[in-house]
Amino acid sequence: MTEQLEHILSQLTQPDNAIIQQATAQLKQAFKDPAIIPALCAVMTGSQDPQIRQSAAVMLRMRVKKHWKKISPDHRESLKAVVLQAFQQETEHTVRHSLSQLSAVMVKHETPDRWPALLTLLNQSTHSNNPQDRQVGLLLLSKVVESNPEPFKPHYRQLLQLFGTVLQDLNNPTALYYCILTLTAITAYTGSEEMNMMRSLVPRLITALKSLIKADENQASEAMEVLDELMESEVSIIVPHLAEIVRFCLEIGADTSLSDSVRVKALSCISVLIRLKSKAVLKQKLLNPILQTVFPVLSAAPPPGEEDPEDEENGDDENDNESPKHLAAQVIDTMALHMPPEKLFHQLMPLAQGCLASQNPYERKGGLMCLAVLAEGCADHIRTKMLSSMLQTVCQSLSDSNQVVRSAGLFALGQFSEHLQPEVSKYHTELMPLLLGYMSSLNRAKIGHLTKAFYALENFVENLGDDIQPYLPTLMETMLSALCSSESLKIKELAVSAIGAIANAAKEQLVPYFSPVIESLKGFLTDTRDEMRALQTQALDTLSVLARTIGKEVFSPLAAECVQLGLNLSDAVDDPDLRRCTYSLFSAVSTVSPDCLVPHLTAISTVMLMSLKSTEGVTAHLEEDKQFVLLDEDDDDEEDGAGDTILDEDGENDVVGQNVAGFSVENAYIDEKEDACDALGEIAFNTGVAFLPFLEPSFQQVYELRDFPHGDVRRAAFGAMGQFCRAQHKVWQANPTDENHQALHKLLAVVLPCFLEAVRGERERQVVMGVLEALNGVVKFCQAEALQAPGRLGEISHVIRDVLKKKTVCQDGGGDADDDDEQQAEYDAMLQEFAGEGIPLLASAVPADTFMPYLNELLPLIMNKAKSSCTVADRSFSVGTLGETLHALAKVQGGRGVAGRLSNRLLPVLVGGVKDQDPEVRNNSVFGLGVLAQAAGPIVVSDYPMMLSLFSNLLAKESDRRVIDNLCAALCRMIMTNMESVPLDQVFPALIAQLPLKEDLEENKTVYQCLAFLYSNNPALIVSQLKSIVAASNHVLGTKDIDEETQNTLLLLLRDIAQRHAQEFQGAVMSLPAEQRPKMTAAVTQS
């Protein structure tokens, strides 16, 4: 059979298709004969043609991989012997490579202990004096260990000793390469006993990588993965060598003679180190050297005659991720997200200012890119300390003579608009004319630049709120004319997107433009040409925004048609982006008109669950160099060669069970999963009982995604799980049966422990913030039901405590023991704020005495952040959380007693906050004192004189309207709680003089409740200030400044006064300006 088989295999290498087909058929026959294994072994060792020897090895590998159990024990044993013999006598590298891969597949079935001859060969060859033998031994070692690292654990110490020697053999780069690949494979499996050995290898590893870079940059780029693996799986190994690794990476990153891929790897390592060990980077004084290297990369000019990818006219911003310049910006972005702003800006700003003042346009661009990427991580620092100077710089860049600089300025403005709210919107009078000027004067042919102008405009406009009013006509005229007259689909797409941003700010003010916008969108959505795809995706997005913003009355008539449009599109077009946007549309419709979705829930949930299950867009990287390609193992261009069809008798060719080295996922499919989770959660909540049949299958699918490799999907899955709990609670409330109650508790029993585990163990900070937000949502909505399980209240309180103490994995496990530095990255502070928000929610969900032991433990952690040395954000968070917690206690059983016991500890903190330099801290502290008076009642009456004197002094000099509004509300709470202790003849006129409230309109409820309370207890007092009260009331009646309940309270009050004190009331009405009188008269005369 051997000769026949060799003949068939040689036929397969012929350039003639007919011959190949005939040979394939013969091969299929041959494979049915059990003697195929020995025959392939004979060809593999005996053929003179290396290509045929390689084919035989590959055939054997495929056979072994799928059918090891079917191979008889004697054939297995002889195969083990033959493979090693063939490996030792082979001289061709390609055949050796295939033989080592065959051995690797066998090791997956036969652990190394059951194949002692393999271990002996590895030991002999890797320790040989002949460099060629060592190299070949290390090739075999790397393949068998990579395929199944765990069973080699008993040999790790021995391997690490070997690596220590091999890494010094700098004249044998191939040996270095295979050695480092093996080290990468075992890193994730090493235990504490190997740590010290691995630590000592790091300096040699760095030297070896330097040497490998000189010999073969492609191999070096792959070998540098070892640093990622060390950082991600056991960062403590590299901490002692941090400075050395950073210096090595900087050297590579800065070397323009090297390939982009190696430089990108090096700079990416620096980003990861900053993310994982920012404190150590700062402590070892590495910030300055990193910045000194990164800035020249960020501001380098492209090669003569070329442009940076993002500046090319047809350049797509999505595709420039892998350039050193992009990675340099990412390093600064990572610093902003993970370092205290004060420390970062001190060293970074001089470099950025140097760039911005340069004559070289690429340096000016680099300076602007730097400012742009700081905005997200250092938002508070920029907003409170340097916004106007940074905005001035960016505005000047918009009129720079060089388009590269103008584009970077637009990008920076877009980033500022997204991250520096609400302060940046206050500059609309300066910025909007600039942006509108851009829209009118831009050379419309330059689509690339226009895209950036739209990006800046959208981000800025989206957050304007009512301030958009004066610009609305010009904006909509510009966008509608682009929709109607532009030839370019890209410009239409940009205009449609901008309309969505405008709608977010304008809300109901967009109604006059609604018809023409909807007509255009419908036109785009029913056109099925392929080139319309991007425009359709954008049209769906904007339609979703309109559903949420334009108002129920206007949108509801279209709701059913929108659902149908979405379903038709997801049927007609197979595109993840389009499906994602239909999910968002269904979700938006569920907020306006849930009934329209109900008939389609089966169809909608089916498509969404398919998106969640789908592995489309997920590529598994197989150890076997992709799927087997028959004749040339390393040819990645073909997917399925003849080999698979021959060997795969059952027709199954799945990835499961093969050795998967990792996954990469296309972004569009990640976004689709993320949006499907978000939409399912929202639809479940909004459709309530109708969603019940779909709740369990949806939950199962979403729950599976809590470990998905991509953080955004994990975050969305946790969010949806929270929504499912709220949906089930809503169903139980509407229909309080035992069955519904049990279903709720069954769900909570799975979801809440899963949340708590994620907060402690999840590595990505953004995901943990999402989990805390979902947890808070469940506690707020389900109240005591969420805390019924024994121990649950304690577990949640302890998780909040751990975040406040920085003890979770994503907080670098509590930092260093000597780390008492109060400065931290803004995002770390934000994570603690998400946890702190849980405290008042727990306080409002259970009787106060039940929560008191946990509150006692949490309060010091919150009060700690009120110290004057803390950041404004921390101080504001601290007094704000104290205030909200007291506000919650005021409403629960036993709250008065608990608030009273806490008053001595809290009063000094809140009084200190009222004297703070920052208006937000003052505001939160004033609120806190008011709710303390309300919650603690008689116990704090003795402190009233001090509080009133404090408020009186504050009122004399306060200019911030929000603080004044809260001061009015605090006085009202004090009056309603203990009227006798307030000198009303002095306090009340001062209070009334500040009405109507201007900023914190929610407190109107408190103010008008207080007026009604005083009227029933002391009507003469109200009548004495009637003119001011009527004027203030006239300002809020019939407006959105007060809710329905407050409106009713106020109307009852005014009608009673008009009836009982007709003369005084008439006088008060007459003192209003003539055009305002009819409104008041009508309000009191209507019944």
Tab-separated table of C-alpha atoms in Angstrom, residues 671-1006:
chain	number	residue	atom	x	y	z
A	671	ASP	CA	-21.456	46.002	18.818
A	672	GLU	CA	-24.363	43.846	17.666
A	673	LYS	CA	-24.163	41.641	20.786
A	674	GLU	CA	-23.811	44.687	23.046
A	675	ASP	CA	-26.836	46.435	21.521
A	676	ALA	CA	-28.899	43.238	21.531
A	677	CYS	CA	-28.301	42.916	25.307
A	678	ASP	CA	-29.193	46.565	25.927
A	679	ALA	CA	-32.327	46.341	23.795
A	680	LEU	CA	-33.559	43.036	25.259
A	681	GLY	CA	-33.259	44.448	28.771
A	682	GLU	CA	-35.155	47.621	27.944
A	683	ILE	CA	-37.850	45.840	25.919
A	684	ALA	CA	-38.362	43.289	28.726
A	685	PHE	CA	-38.877	46.114	31.219
A	686	ASN	CA	-41.152	48.229	29.011
A	687	THR	CA	-43.380	45.417	27.720
A	688	GLY	CA	-43.735	43.790	31.172
A	689	VAL	CA	-46.152	40.862	31.301
A	690	ALA	CA	-46.125	40.410	27.518
A	691	PHE	CA	-42.390	39.600	27.681
A	692	LEU	CA	-42.749	36.856	30.297
A	693	PRO	CA	-42.681	33.918	27.813
A	694	PHE	CA	-39.347	35.236	26.476
A	695	LEU	CA	-37.753	36.151	29.798
A	696	GLU	CA	-36.180	32.801	30.628
A	697	PRO	CA	-34.586	32.053	27.217
A	698	SER	CA	-33.391	35.672	26.996
A	699	PHE	CA	-31.906	35.504	30.469
A	700	GLN	CA	-30.120	32.213	29.744
A	701	GLN	CA	-28.482	33.650	26.635
A	702	VAL	CA	-27.497	36.943	28.261
A	703	TYR	CA	-26.154	35.165	31.357
A	704	GLU	CA	-23.788	33.155	29.127
A	705	LEU	CA	-22.192	36.414	27.967
A	706	ARG	CA	-21.027	37.494	31.435
A	707	ASP	CA	-17.612	35.942	30.607
A	708	PHE	CA	-17.454	37.096	26.974
A	709	PRO	CA	-13.893	38.121	25.993
A	710	HIS	CA	-14.942	41.686	25.161
A	711	GLY	CA	-15.647	44.085	28.054
A	712	ASP	CA	-18.406	46.091	26.346
A	713	VAL	CA	-20.436	42.917	25.842
A	714	ARG	CA	-19.908	41.819	29.450
A	715	ARG	CA	-21.027	45.246	30.676
A	716	ALA	CA	-24.156	45.139	28.500
A	717	ALA	CA	-24.956	41.590	29.685
A	718	PHE	CA	-24.813	42.649	33.351
A	719	GLY	CA	-26.999	45.668	32.512
A	720	ALA	CA	-29.600	43.453	30.832
A	721	MET	CA	-29.630	41.034	33.788
A	722	GLY	CA	-30.495	43.989	36.032
A	723	GLN	CA	-33.293	45.018	33.658
A	724	PHE	CA	-34.697	41.458	33.684
A	725	CYS	CA	-34.912	41.583	37.505
A	726	ARG	CA	-36.728	44.916	37.328
A	727	ALA	CA	-39.048	43.519	34.629
A	728	GLN	CA	-39.912	40.484	36.771
A	729	HIS	CA	-40.559	42.753	39.786
A	730	LYS	CA	-42.862	44.923	37.681
A	731	VAL	CA	-44.778	41.802	36.565
A	732	TRP	CA	-45.130	40.649	40.186
A	733	GLN	CA	-46.392	44.072	41.275
A	734	ALA	CA	-48.982	44.125	38.489
A	735	ASN	CA	-50.005	40.562	39.271
A	736	PRO	CA	-48.943	39.624	42.820
A	737	THR	CA	-49.216	35.812	42.648
A	738	ASP	CA	-46.949	33.401	44.533
A	739	GLU	CA	-45.661	32.107	41.228
A	740	ASN	CA	-44.533	35.569	40.114
A	741	HIS	CA	-42.995	36.217	43.514
A	742	GLN	CA	-40.998	32.977	43.406
A	743	ALA	CA	-39.848	33.736	39.864
A	744	LEU	CA	-38.547	37.120	41.047
A	745	HIS	CA	-36.586	35.588	43.927
A	746	LYS	CA	-35.217	32.826	41.746
A	747	LEU	CA	-33.885	35.493	39.363
A	748	LEU	CA	-32.475	37.700	42.138
A	749	ALA	CA	-30.764	34.654	43.672
A	750	VAL	CA	-28.767	34.162	40.453
A	751	VAL	CA	-28.217	37.778	39.423
A	752	LEU	CA	-27.174	39.519	42.649
A	753	PRO	CA	-24.409	37.031	43.619
A	754	CYS	CA	-23.211	37.199	40.013
A	755	PHE	CA	-23.021	41.038	40.283
A	756	LEU	CA	-21.104	40.905	43.568
A	757	GLU	CA	-18.613	38.384	42.199
A	758	ALA	CA	-18.056	40.579	39.134
A	759	VAL	CA	-17.413	43.729	41.212
A	760	ARG	CA	-14.727	41.873	43.149
A	761	GLY	CA	-13.130	39.875	40.349
A	762	GLU	CA	-13.651	41.708	37.027
A	763	ARG	CA	-10.458	43.329	35.712
A	764	GLU	CA	-11.951	46.141	33.620
A	765	ARG	CA	-12.979	49.226	35.544
A	766	GLN	CA	-15.641	50.243	32.985
A	767	VAL	CA	-17.335	46.848	33.355
A	768	VAL	CA	-17.343	47.128	37.154
A	769	MET	CA	-18.940	50.588	36.892
A	770	GLY	CA	-21.635	49.040	34.696
A	771	VAL	CA	-22.211	46.236	37.223
A	772	LEU	CA	-22.503	48.703	40.130
A	773	GLU	CA	-24.939	50.782	38.093
A	774	ALA	CA	-27.054	47.677	37.374
A	775	LEU	CA	-26.895	46.613	41.041
A	776	ASN	CA	-28.018	50.085	42.160
A	777	GLY	CA	-30.870	49.951	39.638
A	778	VAL	CA	-32.115	46.625	41.025
A	779	VAL	CA	-31.931	47.800	44.674
A	780	LYS	CA	-33.658	51.083	43.832
A	781	PHE	CA	-36.472	49.387	41.922
A	782	CYS	CA	-36.998	46.166	43.889
A	783	GLN	CA	-36.316	47.766	47.307
A	784	ALA	CA	-36.720	45.301	50.212
A	785	GLU	CA	-37.426	42.385	47.835
A	786	ALA	CA	-33.842	42.588	46.581
A	787	LEU	CA	-32.527	42.349	50.151
A	788	GLN	CA	-34.761	39.579	51.464
A	789	ALA	CA	-32.331	36.672	51.156
A	790	PRO	CA	-30.424	36.100	54.424
A	791	GLY	CA	-27.067	37.880	54.386
A	792	ARG	CA	-27.750	39.765	51.153
A	793	LEU	CA	-27.738	43.253	52.746
A	794	GLY	CA	-24.378	42.491	54.369
A	795	GLU	CA	-22.891	41.120	51.139
A	796	ILE	CA	-23.836	44.212	49.153
A	797	SER	CA	-22.607	46.538	51.923
A	798	HIS	CA	-19.279	44.686	52.042
A	799	VAL	CA	-18.795	44.974	48.299
A	800	ILE	CA	-19.412	48.740	48.544
A	801	ARG	CA	-16.879	48.845	51.393
A	802	ASP	CA	-14.307	46.940	49.309
A	803	VAL	CA	-14.622	49.388	46.405
A	804	LEU	CA	-14.330	52.376	48.766
A	805	LYS	CA	-11.214	50.754	50.248
A	806	LYS	CA	-9.829	49.972	46.742
A	807	LYS	CA	-9.716	46.252	47.467
A	808	THR	CA	-11.112	44.908	44.184
A	809	VAL	CA	-9.156	43.408	41.288
A	810	CYS	CA	-9.814	46.309	38.891
A	811	GLN	CA	-8.433	48.737	41.489
A	812	ASP	CA	-5.076	46.975	41.413
A	813	GLY	CA	-6.073	44.954	44.497
A	814	GLY	CA	-5.795	47.731	47.040
A	815	GLY	CA	-2.594	49.347	45.864
A	816	ASP	CA	0.602	49.314	47.871
A	817	ALA	CA	0.623	49.116	51.631
A	818	ASP	CA	2.363	52.467	51.954
A	819	ASP	CA	0.017	54.124	49.521
A	820	ASP	CA	-1.730	56.779	51.550
A	821	ASP	CA	-1.588	59.303	48.749
A	822	GLU	CA	-5.039	60.802	48.310
A	823	GLN	CA	-4.462	61.631	44.654
A	824	GLN	CA	-5.948	59.122	42.260
A	825	ALA	CA	-7.067	58.911	38.654
A	826	GLU	CA	-10.488	60.457	38.037
A	827	TYR	CA	-11.901	57.176	36.752
A	828	ASP	CA	-10.839	55.430	39.973
A	829	ALA	CA	-12.726	58.114	41.896
A	830	MET	CA	-15.710	57.667	39.583
A	831	LEU	CA	-15.778	53.933	40.306
A	832	GLN	CA	-16.001	54.718	44.025
A	833	GLU	CA	-18.837	57.153	43.333
A	834	PHE	CA	-20.836	54.371	41.646
A	835	ALA	CA	-20.332	52.259	44.774
A	836	GLY	CA	-21.188	55.156	47.104
A	837	GLU	CA	-24.479	55.732	45.290
A	838	GLY	CA	-25.553	52.353	46.644
A	839	ILE	CA	-25.475	53.555	50.277
A	840	PRO	CA	-28.585	55.816	50.217
A	841	LEU	CA	-30.356	53.197	48.076
A	842	LEU	CA	-29.782	50.511	50.725
A	843	ALA	CA	-30.798	53.007	53.434
A	844	SER	CA	-34.142	53.579	51.723
A	845	ALA	CA	-34.862	49.857	51.217
A	846	VAL	CA	-34.727	48.472	54.777
A	847	PRO	CA	-35.625	49.653	58.301
A	848	ALA	CA	-32.929	52.018	59.579
A	849	ASP	CA	-31.905	49.830	62.530
A	850	THR	CA	-31.268	46.884	60.211
A	851	PHE	CA	-28.892	48.965	58.071
A	852	MET	CA	-27.234	50.834	60.956
A	853	PRO	CA	-24.343	48.347	61.618
A	854	TYR	CA	-23.312	48.468	57.937
A	855	LEU	CA	-23.818	52.220	57.691
A	856	ASN	CA	-21.507	52.671	60.689
A	857	GLU	CA	-18.778	50.865	58.789
A	858	LEU	CA	-19.328	52.752	55.504
A	859	LEU	CA	-19.720	56.317	56.791
A	860	PRO	CA	-16.069	56.881	57.821
A	861	LEU	CA	-14.980	55.848	54.297
A	862	ILE	CA	-17.307	58.492	52.829
A	863	MET	CA	-16.497	61.193	55.403
A	864	ASN	CA	-12.774	60.690	54.724
A	865	LYS	CA	-13.268	62.180	51.278
A	866	ALA	CA	-14.611	65.477	52.646
A	867	LYS	CA	-11.157	66.607	53.820
A	868	SER	CA	-9.958	69.885	52.331
A	869	SER	CA	-6.951	68.075	50.818
A	870	CYS	CA	-9.255	65.900	48.660
A	871	THR	CA	-10.284	66.850	45.106
A	872	VAL	CA	-13.434	68.881	44.476
A	873	ALA	CA	-15.055	65.784	42.954
A	874	ASP	CA	-14.310	63.751	46.100
A	875	ARG	CA	-15.535	66.461	48.487
A	876	SER	CA	-18.709	66.924	46.456
A	877	PHE	CA	-19.291	63.150	46.354
A	878	SER	CA	-18.715	62.843	50.099
A	879	VAL	CA	-21.193	65.490	51.281
A	880	GLY	CA	-23.611	64.566	48.479
A	881	THR	CA	-23.704	60.918	49.615
A	882	LEU	CA	-24.173	61.945	53.256
A	883	GLY	CA	-27.072	64.181	52.215
A	884	GLU	CA	-28.761	61.511	50.082
A	885	THR	CA	-28.349	58.943	52.868
A	886	LEU	CA	-29.999	61.261	55.416
A	887	HIS	CA	-32.737	62.015	52.871
A	888	ALA	CA	-33.375	58.250	52.620
A	889	LEU	CA	-33.383	57.782	56.411
A	890	ALA	CA	-36.041	60.499	56.770
A	891	LYS	CA	-38.487	58.227	54.950
A	892	VAL	CA	-37.892	54.805	56.561
A	893	GLN	CA	-38.990	53.143	59.790
A	894	GLY	CA	-36.593	54.032	62.629
A	895	GLY	CA	-34.844	56.619	60.465
A	896	ARG	CA	-35.259	59.468	62.919
A	897	GLY	CA	-33.469	57.597	65.706
A	898	VAL	CA	-30.570	56.545	63.463
A	899	ALA	CA	-30.188	60.031	61.952
A	900	GLY	CA	-30.212	61.458	65.482
A	901	ARG	CA	-27.429	59.095	66.580
A	902	LEU	CA	-25.344	60.066	63.552
A	903	SER	CA	-25.946	63.810	63.814
A	904	ASN	CA	-22.924	64.581	66.012
A	905	ARG	CA	-20.574	62.925	63.509
A	906	LEU	CA	-22.163	64.381	60.385
A	907	LEU	CA	-22.887	67.953	61.450
A	908	PRO	CA	-19.230	69.155	61.488
A	909	VAL	CA	-18.573	67.632	58.032
A	910	LEU	CA	-21.629	69.327	56.487
A	911	VAL	CA	-20.958	72.652	58.212
A	912	GLY	CA	-17.396	72.544	56.859
A	913	GLY	CA	-18.794	71.872	53.382
A	914	VAL	CA	-21.039	74.947	53.498
A	915	LYS	CA	-17.844	77.043	53.807
A	916	ASP	CA	-16.109	75.295	50.865
A	917	GLN	CA	-14.640	77.236	47.942
A	918	ASP	CA	-16.505	75.129	45.390
A	919	PRO	CA	-20.206	75.863	44.691
A	920	GLU	CA	-21.106	72.200	44.117
A	921	VAL	CA	-19.670	71.221	47.512
A	922	ARG	CA	-21.532	74.128	49.168
A	923	ASN	CA	-24.720	73.134	47.381
A	924	ASN	CA	-24.547	69.477	48.492
A	925	SER	CA	-23.669	70.496	52.060
A	926	VAL	CA	-26.607	72.916	52.329
A	927	PHE	CA	-28.892	70.151	51.062
A	928	GLY	CA	-27.324	67.776	53.615
A	929	LEU	CA	-27.984	70.121	56.539
A	930	GLY	CA	-31.606	70.576	55.473
A	931	VAL	CA	-32.258	66.822	55.275
A	932	LEU	CA	-30.347	66.277	58.556
A	933	ALA	CA	-32.809	68.650	60.265
A	934	GLN	CA	-35.687	66.789	58.608
A	935	ALA	CA	-34.394	63.267	59.370
A	936	ALA	CA	-33.108	63.810	62.938
A	937	GLY	CA	-36.003	66.009	64.066
A	938	PRO	CA	-35.948	67.228	67.672
A	939	ILE	CA	-32.408	65.939	68.351
A	940	VAL	CA	-30.812	68.710	66.253
A	941	VAL	CA	-33.109	71.532	67.375
A	942	SER	CA	-30.361	72.791	69.674
A	943	ASP	CA	-28.193	73.274	66.553
A	944	TYR	CA	-30.805	75.409	64.736
A	945	PRO	CA	-29.349	78.784	65.861
A	946	MET	CA	-25.897	77.804	64.572
A	947	MET	CA	-27.340	76.497	61.274
A	948	LEU	CA	-29.505	79.593	60.737
A	949	SER	CA	-26.571	81.899	61.396
A	950	LEU	CA	-24.464	79.867	58.928
A	951	PHE	CA	-27.192	80.128	56.264
A	952	SER	CA	-27.673	83.841	56.898
A	953	ASN	CA	-23.943	84.504	56.349
A	954	LEU	CA	-23.962	82.347	53.239
A	955	LEU	CA	-26.983	84.099	51.744
A	956	ALA	CA	-25.336	87.494	52.206
A	957	LYS	CA	-22.489	86.607	49.818
A	958	GLU	CA	-23.632	83.599	47.703
A	959	SER	CA	-23.786	84.156	43.947
A	960	ASP	CA	-24.428	80.597	42.731
A	961	ARG	CA	-28.158	80.211	42.039
A	962	ARG	CA	-28.245	76.446	42.673
A	963	VAL	CA	-26.812	76.956	46.156
A	964	ILE	CA	-29.403	79.670	46.872
A	965	ASP	CA	-32.213	77.364	45.672
A	966	ASN	CA	-30.993	74.602	47.985
A	967	LEU	CA	-30.672	77.067	50.836
A	968	CYS	CA	-34.367	77.966	50.398
A	969	ALA	CA	-35.279	74.269	50.469
A	970	ALA	CA	-33.130	73.635	53.562
A	971	LEU	CA	-34.891	76.470	55.422
A	972	CYS	CA	-38.248	74.991	54.348
A	973	ARG	CA	-37.265	71.557	55.720
A	974	MET	CA	-36.214	73.148	59.028
A	975	ILE	CA	-39.536	75.035	59.245
A	976	MET	CA	-41.653	71.972	58.466
A	977	THR	CA	-39.751	69.835	60.984
A	978	ASN	CA	-39.656	72.309	63.861
A	979	MET	CA	-41.444	75.560	63.161
A	980	GLU	CA	-41.196	76.868	66.747
A	981	SER	CA	-37.390	76.881	66.583
A	982	VAL	CA	-37.216	79.150	63.518
A	983	PRO	CA	-37.639	82.950	63.967
A	984	LEU	CA	-40.118	83.159	61.080
A	985	ASP	CA	-40.498	86.942	61.171
A	986	GLN	CA	-36.817	87.210	60.061
A	987	VAL	CA	-36.366	83.990	58.082
A	988	PHE	CA	-39.570	83.881	56.056
A	989	PRO	CA	-39.267	87.256	54.261
A	990	ALA	CA	-35.628	86.423	53.391
A	991	LEU	CA	-36.745	83.048	52.011
A	992	ILE	CA	-39.621	84.469	49.929
A	993	ALA	CA	-37.335	87.154	48.476
A	994	GLN	CA	-35.300	84.400	46.736
A	995	LEU	CA	-38.304	82.906	44.876
A	996	PRO	CA	-38.880	81.709	42.196
A	997	LEU	CA	-36.156	79.051	42.195
A	998	LYS	CA	-33.920	79.303	39.145
A	999	GLU	CA	-31.712	76.188	38.892
A	1000	ASP	CA	-32.708	73.352	41.210
A	1001	LEU	CA	-36.347	73.174	40.177
A	1002	GLU	CA	-36.906	69.816	41.884
A	1003	GLU	CA	-36.861	71.704	45.178
A	1004	ASN	CA	-40.031	73.591	44.136
A	1005	LYS	CA	-41.834	70.604	45.636
A	1006	THR	CA	-40.271	71.305	49.076
